[in-house]
Coordinates of N, CA, C and O in Angstrom, one line a residue:
N38 N 2.1 92.5 -88.3 CA 2.1 93.6 -87.7 C 2.8 93.8 -86.6 O 2.7 93.0 -85.6
P39 N 3.4 94.9 -86.2 CA 3.9 95.2 -85.1 C 3.1 95.2 -83.7 O 2.2 95.6 -83.8
G40 N 3.8 94.7 -82.8 CA 3.2 94.6 -81.4 C 3.9 95.1 -80.5 O 5.1 94.9 -80.3
N41 N 3.3 96.0 -79.6 CA 4.0 96.8 -78.4 C 4.0 95.8 -77.2 O 3.0 95.1 -77.0
G42 N 5.2 96.0 -76.6 CA 5.2 95.2 -75.3 C 4.3 95.9 -74.2 O 4.5 97.3 -74.1
G43 N 3.9 95.4 -73.2 CA 2.9 96.0 -72.1 C 4.2 96.6 -71.0 O 5.3 96.2 -71.0
F44 N 3.6 97.5 -70.2 CA 4.5 98.2 -69.0 C 4.6 97.4 -68.0 O 3.5 96.6 -67.8
G45 N 5.7 97.1 -67.2 CA 5.7 96.3 -66.1 C 5.1 96.8 -65.0 O 4.7 98.2 -64.8
G46 N 4.5 96.1 -64.2 CA 3.6 96.5 -63.0 C 4.4 97.0 -62.0 O 5.5 96.7 -61.5
N47 N 3.8 98.2 -61.4 CA 4.4 98.8 -60.0 C 4.4 98.1 -58.9 O 3.2 97.2 -58.6
A48 N 5.3 98.1 -57.9 CA 5.2 97.1 -56.7 C 5.4 98.3 -55.6 O 6.1 99.0 -55.5
T49 N 4.4 97.9 -54.3 CA 4.6 98.6 -53.4 C 4.7 97.7 -51.9 O 4.2 96.7 -52.2
A50 N 5.9 97.8 -51.1 CA 5.8 96.9 -49.9 C 6.2 97.7 -48.6 O 6.8 98.7 -48.8
N51 N 5.2 97.4 -47.5 CA 5.6 98.3 -46.2 C 5.2 97.3 -45.2 O 4.2 96.8 -45.0
A52 N 6.4 97.4 -44.4 CA 6.4 96.4 -43.5 C 6.5 97.5 -42.2 O 7.6 98.2 -42.0
Q53 N 5.8 96.8 -41.1 CA 6.0 97.6 -39.9 C 5.9 96.7 -38.5 O 5.2 95.7 -38.6
F54 N 6.6 96.8 -37.5 CA 6.3 96.3 -36.3 C 6.4 97.4 -35.3 O 7.3 98.3 -35.1
F55 N 5.3 97.4 -34.1 CA 5.3 98.3 -33.0 C 4.9 97.5 -31.8 O 3.7 97.0 -31.6
N56 N 5.9 97.4 -30.7 CA 5.5 96.8 -29.5 C 6.6 97.5 -28.7 O 7.6 97.0 -28.5
A57 N 6.2 98.7 -28.0 CA 7.1 99.3 -27.0 C 7.8 98.5 -25.8 O 8.6 98.9 -25.4
A58 N 6.7 97.5 -25.4 CA 7.1 96.4 -24.4 C 8.1 95.4 -24.9 O 8.4 94.6 -24.1
N59 N 8.1 95.2 -26.2 CA 9.0 93.9 -26.7 C 10.3 94.0 -26.0 O 11.0 95.1 -26.0
T60 N 11.0 93.0 -25.8 CA 12.5 92.7 -25.3 C 13.2 91.8 -26.2 O 14.2 91.6 -25.8
Q61 N 12.4 91.2 -27.1 CA 13.1 90.5 -27.9 C 13.7 90.9 -29.0 O 13.2 92.0 -29.3
N62 N 14.7 90.1 -29.9 CA 15.2 90.7 -31.0 C 14.2 90.5 -32.3 O 13.6 89.7 -32.3
I63 N 14.0 91.4 -33.1 CA 13.1 91.4 -34.3 C 13.9 91.9 -35.2 O 14.9 92.4 -35.4
A64 N 13.3 91.4 -36.6 CA 13.8 91.6 -38.0 C 12.5 92.0 -38.9 O 11.6 91.2 -38.7
V65 N 12.7 93.0 -39.3 CA 11.4 93.6 -40.2 C 12.1 93.9 -41.7 O 12.9 94.6 -41.8
T66 N 11.6 93.2 -42.8 CA 12.1 93.6 -44.1 C 10.7 93.8 -45.0 O 9.8 92.8 -45.0
A67 N 11.1 94.6 -46.1 CA 10.1 95.0 -47.1 C 10.9 94.9 -48.1 O 11.8 95.6 -48.5
T68 N 10.4 94.0 -49.0 CA 10.9 94.2 -50.5 C 10.1 94.3 -51.6 O 9.0 93.7 -51.8
A69 N 10.3 95.3 -52.3 CA 9.3 95.4 -53.6 C 10.1 95.4 -54.9 O 11.2 96.2 -55.0
I70 N 9.6 94.8 -55.8 CA 10.3 94.6 -57.2 C 9.3 94.8 -58.4 O 8.3 94.2 -58.3
G71 N 9.8 95.8 -59.0 CA 8.8 96.3 -60.0 C 8.8 95.1 -61.3 O 10.0 94.5 -61.4
G72 N 7.7 95.0 -62.0 CA 7.6 94.1 -63.1 C 8.4 94.4 -64.2 O 8.7 95.7 -64.5
N73 N 8.8 93.4 -65.0 CA 9.6 93.7 -66.3 C 8.5 94.3 -67.3 O 7.4 93.7 -67.6
G74 N 9.2 95.1 -68.1 CA 8.4 95.4 -69.4 C 8.2 94.2 -70.2 O 9.5 93.3 -70.7
G75 N 7.2 94.2 -71.3 CA 7.0 93.1 -72.1 C 7.9 93.3 -73.3 O 8.1 94.4 -73.8
D76 N 8.1 92.4 -74.1 CA 8.9 92.3 -75.4 C 8.1 92.9 -76.4 O 6.9 92.5 -76.4
S77 N 8.6 93.4 -77.3 CA 7.9 93.9 -78.5 C 8.0 92.7 -79.5 O 8.7 91.7 -79.5
I78 N 6.8 92.9 -80.5 CA 6.8 91.9 -81.7 C 6.9 92.5 -82.9 O 6.4 93.7 -83.1
D79 N 8.0 92.1 -83.9 CA 7.8 92.6 -85.2 C 8.1 94.2 -85.3 O 7.5 94.9 -86.1
G80 N 9.1 94.5 -84.6 CA 9.5 95.9 -84.6 C 8.5 96.9 -83.8 O 8.9 98.3 -83.9
G81 N 7.6 96.3 -83.1 CA 6.9 97.4 -82.0 C 7.8 97.9 -80.7 O 9.1 97.8 -80.9
F82 N 7.3 98.7 -80.0 CA 7.9 99.3 -78.9 C 7.5 98.3 -77.6 O 6.7 97.9 -77.2
P83 N 8.8 98.0 -77.2 CA 8.8 97.1 -75.8 C 8.4 98.0 -74.6 O 8.3 99.2 -74.7
G84 N 8.1 97.5 -73.6 CA 7.4 98.1 -72.4 C 8.5 98.4 -71.6 O 9.7 97.9 -71.3
A85 N 8.3 99.6 -70.6 CA 9.4 99.8 -69.6 C 9.0 99.2 -68.4 O 8.2 98.7 -68.2
G86 N 10.0 99.0 -67.7 CA 10.0 98.3 -66.4 C 9.1 99.3 -65.5 O 9.1 100.2 -65.4
G87 N 8.5 98.3 -64.5 CA 7.8 98.8 -63.3 C 8.4 99.3 -62.3 O 9.8 99.1 -62.1
T88 N 7.8 100.3 -61.8 CA 8.5 101.2 -60.4 C 8.1 100.4 -59.4 O 7.3 99.5 -59.2
A89 N 9.2 100.8 -58.2 CA 9.0 99.8 -57.0 C 9.1 100.8 -55.9 O 9.9 101.9 -55.9
D90 N 8.4 100.6 -54.6 CA 8.2 101.6 -53.5 C 8.6 100.4 -52.2 O 7.4 99.8 -51.9
A91 N 9.5 100.6 -51.5 CA 9.6 99.9 -50.1 C 10.0 100.6 -49.0 O 10.8 101.5 -48.9
M92 N 9.2 100.3 -48.0 CA 9.4 101.3 -46.7 C 9.3 100.2 -45.5 O 8.2 99.3 -45.4
A93 N 10.3 100.3 -44.5 CA 10.1 99.4 -43.3 C 10.3 100.1 -41.8 O 11.1 101.2 -42.3
S94 N 9.7 99.9 -41.1 CA 10.0 100.5 -39.8 C 9.6 99.5 -38.5 O 8.8 98.5 -38.6
A95 N 10.3 99.8 -37.4 CA 10.0 98.9 -36.4 C 10.4 99.6 -34.8 O 11.3 100.4 -34.9
V96 N 9.5 99.5 -34.0 CA 9.6 100.4 -32.7 C 9.6 99.0 -31.7 O 8.8 98.3 -31.7
S97 N 10.5 98.9 -30.7 CA 10.8 97.9 -29.8 C 11.3 98.5 -28.5 O 12.1 99.5 -28.4
G98 N 10.9 97.8 -27.0 CA 11.5 98.5 -25.8 C 12.9 98.3 -25.9 O 13.6 99.3 -25.5
S99 N 13.4 97.1 -26.4 CA 14.6 96.6 -26.1 C 14.9 95.6 -27.1 O 14.3 95.2 -28.0
G100 N 16.3 95.0 -26.9 CA 16.7 94.1 -27.8 C 17.0 94.8 -29.3 O 17.2 95.8 -29.7
T101 N 17.8 93.8 -30.0 CA 18.2 94.2 -31.4 C 17.2 94.3 -32.4 O 16.3 93.4 -32.4
V102 N 17.2 95.4 -33.0 CA 16.0 95.6 -33.9 C 16.8 95.7 -35.3 O 17.6 96.5 -35.6
T103 N 16.6 95.2 -36.4 CA 16.9 95.0 -37.8 C 16.0 95.5 -38.5 O 14.8 94.7 -38.9
V104 N 16.0 96.4 -39.4 CA 15.2 97.0 -40.3 C 15.7 97.3 -41.6 O 16.7 97.7 -41.9
T105 N 15.0 96.4 -42.7 CA 15.5 96.3 -44.2 C 14.6 97.0 -45.0 O 13.3 96.1 -45.0
A106 N 14.8 97.7 -45.9 CA 14.0 97.8 -47.0 C 14.7 97.7 -48.6 O 15.9 98.4 -48.6
N107 N 14.3 96.8 -49.3 CA 14.9 96.9 -50.5 C 14.0 97.2 -51.5 O 12.7 96.5 -51.7
Q108 N 14.4 98.0 -52.8 CA 13.6 98.6 -53.8 C 14.4 98.4 -54.9 O 15.5 98.8 -55.1
I109 N 13.9 97.5 -55.7 CA 14.4 97.3 -57.2 C 13.5 97.5 -58.4 O 12.2 97.1 -58.4
G110 N 13.9 98.4 -59.3 CA 13.2 98.6 -60.4 C 13.1 97.6 -61.5 O 14.0 96.8 -61.6
G111 N 12.0 97.6 -62.0 CA 12.2 96.5 -63.1 C 12.8 96.6 -64.5 O 13.4 97.9 -64.8
N112 N 13.0 95.8 -65.2 CA 13.9 95.7 -66.1 C 12.7 96.1 -67.5 O 11.9 95.7 -67.5
G113 N 13.8 96.9 -68.5 CA 12.9 97.1 -69.7 C 12.7 95.7 -70.6 O 13.5 94.8 -70.5
G114 N 11.8 95.8 -71.5 CA 11.3 94.6 -72.6 C 12.5 94.8 -73.4 O 13.1 95.9 -73.6
N115 N 12.7 93.7 -74.4 CA 13.6 93.8 -75.4 C 12.9 93.9 -76.7 O 11.7 93.6 -76.8
G116 N 13.4 94.5 -77.4 CA 13.1 95.0 -78.9 C 13.1 93.9 -79.9 O 14.1 93.0 -79.9
A117 N 12.3 93.6 -80.8 CA 12.2 92.3 -81.7 C 12.3 93.2 -83.2 O 11.9 94.3 -83.4
F118 N 13.0 92.4 -84.1 CA 13.3 92.9 -85.2 C 12.0 92.8 -86.2 O 11.4 91.9 -86.0
G119 N 11.8 93.9 -86.9 CA 10.7 94.0 -88.0 C 11.2 94.8 -89.2 O 12.3 94.6 -89.4
L120 N 10.3 95.4 -89.8 CA 10.6 96.2 -91.0 C 11.4 97.4 -90.6 O 12.6 97.9 -91.3
T121 N 11.5 97.7 -89.3 CA 12.6 98.7 -88.7 C 12.9 97.9 -87.2 O 12.4 97.2 -86.8
G122 N 14.5 98.7 -86.8 CA 14.7 97.9 -85.6 C 14.0 98.3 -84.6 O 13.3 99.5 -84.5
S123 N 13.9 97.6 -83.6 CA 13.2 98.1 -82.4 C 14.0 98.3 -81.0 O 15.0 97.5 -81.1
S124 N 14.1 99.2 -80.5 CA 14.8 99.6 -79.3 C 14.4 98.7 -77.9 O 13.2 98.5 -78.0
G125 N 15.4 98.9 -77.4 CA 15.1 98.1 -76.0 C 14.2 99.2 -74.9 O 14.6 100.1 -75.1
G126 N 13.4 98.5 -74.1 CA 12.9 99.4 -73.3 C 13.6 99.8 -72.1 O 14.8 99.2 -71.7
P127 N 13.5 101.0 -71.4 CA 14.2 101.6 -70.3 C 13.8 100.6 -69.0 O 12.8 100.3 -69.1
G128 N 14.8 100.5 -68.2 CA 14.8 100.0 -66.7 C 14.0 101.2 -65.8 O 14.2 102.5 -66.5
A129 N 13.4 100.7 -64.6 CA 12.7 101.5 -63.8 C 13.8 102.3 -62.8 O 14.6 101.3 -62.3
G130 N 13.9 103.4 -62.6 CA 14.6 104.1 -61.4 C 14.4 103.6 -60.1 O 13.0 103.1 -60.0
S131 N 15.2 103.9 -59.4 CA 14.8 103.5 -57.8 C 15.5 104.3 -57.0 O 16.7 104.3 -56.8
I132 N 14.7 105.1 -56.5 CA 15.2 106.5 -55.5 C 14.5 106.2 -54.1 O 13.3 106.1 -53.9
M133 N 15.4 106.2 -53.2 CA 14.9 105.9 -51.7 C 15.6 107.2 -50.8 O 16.6 107.7 -51.0
T134 N 14.5 107.8 -50.3 CA 14.8 108.8 -49.2 C 14.4 108.4 -47.8 O 13.3 108.4 -47.7
N135 N 15.0 108.1 -46.8 CA 14.5 107.8 -45.5 C 13.3 106.8 -45.5 O 12.4 106.9 -44.9
Q136 N 13.6 105.6 -45.9 CA 12.5 104.7 -46.2 C 12.9 103.5 -45.2 O 11.9 102.5 -45.1
V137 N 13.7 103.5 -43.9 CA 14.0 102.8 -43.1 C 13.9 103.6 -41.8 O 14.2 104.6 -41.7
F138 N 13.4 103.0 -40.7 CA 12.9 103.7 -39.5 C 13.2 102.7 -38.4 O 12.5 101.5 -38.2
G139 N 13.7 103.0 -37.1 CA 13.7 102.1 -35.9 C 14.0 102.8 -34.7 O 14.7 103.5 -34.8
L140 N 13.4 102.0 -33.7 CA 13.8 102.5 -32.0 C 13.9 101.3 -31.2 O 13.0 100.5 -31.4
T141 N 15.0 101.5 -30.5 CA 15.1 100.7 -29.2 C 16.1 101.1 -28.5 O 17.0 101.9 -29.0
T142 N 16.4 100.5 -27.3 CA 17.4 100.8 -26.7 C 18.5 99.8 -26.5 O 19.6 100.2 -26.0
G143 N 18.3 98.8 -27.6 CA 19.5 98.0 -27.9 C 19.8 98.4 -29.0 O 20.4 99.6 -29.4
T144 N 20.6 97.3 -29.8 CA 21.3 97.5 -31.2 C 20.4 97.7 -32.3 O 19.3 97.0 -32.2
L145 N 20.6 98.9 -32.9 CA 19.6 99.3 -34.0 C 20.4 99.0 -35.5 O 21.4 99.8 -35.6
N146 N 19.8 98.2 -36.1 CA 20.3 97.9 -37.7 C 19.5 98.6 -38.6 O 18.4 98.0 -38.7
L147 N 20.0 99.5 -39.4 CA 19.1 99.9 -40.6 C 19.9 99.7 -41.9 O 21.0 99.9 -42.2
N148 N 19.1 99.2 -42.6 CA 19.6 98.6 -44.1 C 18.5 99.2 -45.1 O 17.5 98.7 -45.3
Q149 N 19.0 100.1 -46.0 CA 18.3 100.7 -47.1 C 19.1 100.5 -48.6 O 20.2 100.9 -48.7
N150 N 18.3 99.5 -49.5 CA 19.1 99.2 -50.9 C 18.3 99.5 -51.8 O 16.8 99.2 -52.0
A151 N 18.7 100.3 -52.9 CA 17.9 100.6 -53.9 C 18.8 100.4 -55.2 O 20.0 100.4 -55.3
T152 N 18.0 99.6 -56.2 CA 18.5 99.0 -57.4 C 17.7 99.4 -58.6 O 16.4 99.3 -58.7
G153 N 18.5 100.0 -59.6 CA 17.6 100.5 -61.0 C 17.6 99.4 -61.7 O 18.3 98.1 -61.6
G154 N 16.6 99.3 -62.6 CA 16.2 98.2 -63.5 C 17.3 98.2 -64.5 O 17.8 99.4 -65.1
N155 N 17.5 97.0 -65.3 CA 18.3 96.8 -66.3 C 17.7 97.3 -67.9 O 16.1 97.2 -67.9
G156 N 18.2 97.9 -68.7 CA 17.6 98.2 -70.0 C 17.5 96.9 -70.6 O 18.2 96.3 -70.7
G157 N 16.5 97.2 -71.8 CA 16.2 95.9 -72.5 C 17.2 95.8 -73.7 O 17.7 96.7 -74.1
Q158 N 17.2 94.7 -74.2 CA 18.1 94.4 -75.5 C 17.3 95.1 -76.8 O 16.4 94.7 -77.0
G159 N 18.2 95.8 -77.6 CA 17.7 96.3 -78.8 C 18.0 95.2 -80.1 O 18.9 94.5 -80.0
S160 N 16.8 95.2 -80.7 CA 17.1 94.2 -82.1 C 18.0 94.9 -83.0 O 18.3 96.0 -83.0
V161 N 18.2 94.3 -84.1 CA 19.1 95.2 -85.4 C 18.6 96.3 -85.6 O 17.4 96.4 -86.1
G162 N 19.4 97.2 -85.7 CA 18.6 98.6 -86.1 C 18.5 99.2 -85.1 O 18.0 100.6 -85.4
G163 N 18.1 98.8 -83.9 CA 17.5 99.6 -82.7 C 18.5 99.8 -81.8 O 19.2 98.9 -81.4
M164 N 18.3 101.0 -80.7 CA 19.1 101.1 -79.6 C 18.8 100.1 -78.5 O 17.5 100.0 -78.4
P165 N 19.7 100.0 -77.7 CA 19.4 99.1 -76.4 C 18.9 100.2 -75.4 O 19.2 101.3 -75.5
G166 N 17.9 99.5 -74.4 CA 17.5 100.3 -73.4 C 18.6 100.9 -72.5 O 19.7 100.1 -72.2
F167 N 18.3 101.8 -71.9 CA 19.1 102.2 -70.7 C 18.9 101.7 -69.4 O 17.8 101.5 -68.9
G168 N 20.0 101.5 -68.9 CA 19.9 101.2 -67.4 C 19.4 102.6 -66.6 O 19.6 103.5 -67.2
A169 N 18.8 102.2 -65.6 CA 18.1 103.1 -64.9 C 19.0 103.6 -63.4 O 20.0 102.9 -63.1
D170 N 18.8 104.9 -63.1 CA 19.5 105.6 -62.0 C 19.0 104.7 -60.6 O 17.8 104.0 -60.6
A171 N 20.0 104.8 -59.7 CA 19.5 104.1 -58.4 C 20.3 105.2 -57.3 O 21.2 105.9 -57.7
E172 N 19.4 106.0 -56.4 CA 19.8 106.5 -55.4 C 19.3 106.3 -54.0 O 18.0 105.8 -54.0
S173 N 20.0 106.4 -52.9 CA 19.7 105.9 -51.5 C 20.1 106.7 -50.8 O 21.4 107.1 -50.5
D174 N 19.3 107.5 -50.0 CA 19.6 108.7 -48.8 C 19.0 108.4 -47.8 O 17.6 108.0 -47.7
L175 N 19.7 108.4 -46.9 CA 19.4 108.3 -45.4 C 19.9 109.2 -44.4 O 21.3 109.4 -44.2
N176 N 18.9 110.1 -43.9 CA 19.5 111.0 -42.8 C 18.6 110.4 -41.7 O 17.4 110.3 -41.4
Y177 N 19.3 109.9 -40.4 CA 18.7 109.6 -39.4 C 19.5 110.1 -38.0 O 20.7 109.9 -38.0
V178 N 18.8 110.4 -37.0 CA 19.4 110.9 -35.7 C 18.5 110.0 -35.0 O 17.5 109.8 -34.7
D179 N 19.5 109.4 -33.9 CA 18.9 108.5 -32.9 C 19.8 108.7 -31.5 O 20.9 108.8 -31.4
G180 N 18.9 108.9 -30.2 CA 19.4 109.0 -29.1 C 19.5 108.1 -28.2 O 19.8 108.4 -26.9
I181 N 18.8 106.9 -28.3 CA 18.5 106.0 -27.2 C 19.0 104.5 -27.7 O 19.3 103.6 -26.7
A182 N 19.4 104.3 -29.0 CA 20.0 103.0 -29.3 C 21.5 102.8 -28.5 O 22.2 103.8 -28.3
S183 N 21.6 101.9 -28.2 CA 23.1 101.5 -27.3 C 24.4 101.4 -28.7 O 25.2 101.8 -28.4
T184 N 23.8 100.8 -29.9 CA 24.6 100.8 -30.9 C 24.1 101.0 -32.3 O 22.7 100.3 -32.3
L185 N 24.2 101.8 -33.2 CA 23.5 102.2 -34.5 C 24.2 101.8 -35.6 O 25.4 102.3 -35.6
N186 N 24.1 100.9 -36.4 CA 24.6 100.4 -37.7 C 23.5 100.6 -38.5 O 22.6 100.5 -38.5
A187 N 24.3 101.2 -39.7 CA 23.5 101.5 -41.0 C 24.1 101.2 -42.2 O 25.3 101.3 -42.4
T188 N 23.2 100.5 -43.2 CA 23.9 100.2 -44.3 C 23.2 100.9 -45.7 O 21.7 100.5 -45.6
V189 N 23.7 101.7 -46.4 CA 22.9 102.1 -47.5 C 23.6 102.0 -48.8 O 24.9 102.1 -48.9
T190 N 22.7 101.2 -49.7 CA 23.5 101.0 -50.9 C 22.6 101.4 -52.1 O 21.5 101.8 -52.2
A191 N 23.2 101.8 -53.2 CA 22.5 102.3 -54.6 C 23.3 101.5 -55.7 O 24.6 101.6 -55.8
T192 N 22.6 100.9 -56.6 CA 23.1 100.1 -57.8 C 22.5 100.4 -58.9 O 21.2 100.1 -59.1
G193 N 23.0 100.9 -59.9 CA 22.4 101.6 -61.0 C 22.3 100.3 -61.7 O 22.9 99.3 -62.1
G194 N 21.2 100.3 -62.8 CA 20.9 99.5 -63.8 C 21.8 99.4 -64.9 O 22.6 100.2 -65.3
N195 N 21.8 98.1 -65.5 CA 22.9 97.8 -66.6 C 22.2 98.2 -67.8 O 20.8 98.0 -68.0
G196 N 23.1 98.7 -69.0 CA 22.5 99.2 -70.0 C 22.1 98.0 -71.0 O 22.8 96.8 -70.7
G197 N 21.4 98.2 -71.9 CA 20.9 96.8 -72.6 C 21.9 96.6 -73.7 O 22.9 97.3 -74.0
I198 N 21.8 95.2 -74.2 CA 22.6 94.7 -75.2 C 22.3 95.0 -76.6 O 20.8 95.1 -77.0
G199 N 23.2 95.6 -77.4 CA 23.0 96.1 -78.9 C 23.1 94.9 -79.8 O 23.9 94.0 -79.4
A200 N 22.4 94.7 -80.9 CA 22.6 93.6 -81.9 C 23.0 94.5 -83.1 O 22.7 95.5 -83.8
G201 N 23.7 93.5 -84.1 CA 24.0 94.1 -85.5 C 24.0 93.1 -86.6 O 24.4 91.8 -85.9
I202 N 24.1 93.3 -87.8 CA 24.5 92.2 -88.9 C 25.5 92.9 -89.7 O 25.6 94.0 -89.7
P203 N 26.1 92.1 -90.5 CA 27.2 92.7 -91.5 C 26.4 94.0 -92.4 O 25.2 93.8 -92.9
G204 N 27.1 95.0 -92.5 CA 26.5 96.2 -93.0 C 25.5 96.8 -92.2 O 25.0 98.1 -92.7
N205 N 25.6 96.6 -91.0 CA 24.6 97.4 -90.0 C 25.2 97.2 -88.8 O 25.0 96.4 -88.0
G206 N 25.6 98.5 -88.3 CA 26.5 98.4 -87.1 C 25.4 98.0 -85.8 O 24.1 98.2 -85.9
G207 N 25.9 97.5 -85.0 CA 25.2 97.2 -83.6 C 24.7 98.5 -82.9 O 25.3 99.6 -83.0
G208 N 23.7 98.4 -82.0 CA 23.1 99.4 -81.3 C 24.2 99.8 -80.2 O 25.0 99.1 -79.9
Y209 N 24.2 101.0 -79.7 CA 25.0 101.3 -78.8 C 24.6 100.7 -77.4 O 23.4 100.7 -77.1
A210 N 25.6 100.2 -76.7 CA 25.2 99.7 -75.6 C 24.9 100.7 -74.4 O 26.0 101.4 -74.3
G211 N 24.0 100.6 -73.8 CA 23.6 101.6 -72.8 C 24.5 101.7 -71.6 O 24.9 100.5 -71.4
E212 N 24.8 102.6 -70.9 CA 25.8 102.5 -69.8 C 24.9 102.5 -68.6 O 23.8 103.3 -68.6
P213 N 25.2 102.0 -67.5 CA 24.6 102.1 -66.5 C 24.5 103.6 -65.8 O 25.7 104.1 -65.8
L214 N 23.4 104.3 -65.4 CA 23.4 105.7 -65.0 C 24.0 105.7 -63.5 O 24.3 104.9 -62.9
S215 N 23.7 106.9 -63.0 CA 24.5 107.2 -61.8 C 24.2 106.4 -60.8 O 22.8 106.1 -60.5
A216 N 24.8 106.2 -59.4 CA 24.3 105.4 -58.4 C 24.8 106.6 -57.3 O 25.9 106.8 -57.3
H217 N 23.9 107.0 -56.3 CA 24.2 108.0 -55.5 C 24.2 107.1 -54.0 O 22.9 106.7 -53.9
I218 N 24.9 107.4 -53.2 CA 24.8 107.0 -51.8 C 25.0 108.0 -50.9 O 26.2 108.7 -51.0
M219 N 24.5 108.3 -50.0 CA 24.5 109.4 -48.8 C 24.0 108.9 -47.5 O 22.9 108.5 -47.3
F220 N 24.8 109.0 -46.5 CA 24.4 108.6 -45.1 C 24.7 109.8 -44.3 O 25.8 110.1 -44.4
A221 N 24.3 110.2 -43.5 CA 24.3 111.4 -42.7 C 23.7 111.4 -41.4 O 22.5 110.8 -41.4
S222 N 24.0 112.0 -40.6 CA 23.2 112.5 -39.2 C 22.7 111.3 -38.5 O 21.9 111.1 -38.1
A223 N 23.8 110.2 -38.4 CA 23.4 109.0 -37.4 C 24.2 109.2 -36.4 O 25.7 109.5 -36.4
S224 N 23.7 109.0 -35.2 CA 24.3 109.3 -34.0 C 23.6 108.6 -32.7 O 22.6 108.1 -33.1
A225 N 24.5 107.9 -31.8 CA 23.7 107.1 -30.8 C 24.4 107.4 -29.7 O 25.6 108.1 -29.3

């Protein structure tokens, strides 16, 4: 009997620091990683990857402040061969918009990283799963930091692997979908 894979669990991370009298260097990091979808059994449907949501912020009187948010979508489950082919599960997308924030009169480092989940492997006769989108948008205006550095990345998920046997073409390998990076309105 076919068995379906479960969906990957969703993940949320939120890290905060607030001390307007602080003069020491500080670093705040939030990392959320969505769970992987379960594999199917005997031609069932594999699970999709779980979503992730990460936010980080820090407020300090002075000193170097580094704020990092890493958001990684879960991978899709793999398809298993049965009476019919089973496709791979899709990876989870990762879209970030202004999910890092910091204030200091010293150096401010902002890092926002979005990664889409990978598609699952398709069994014989099934399509591989699609890699997921990633987008990372940061609009930030700062008037008090002595130096402002920002790193914004987006990495699309990889497409799943196709399988085939003689007389039956392998599945189409999914392509990584789009990755968007935008950084604007940064001033110090």
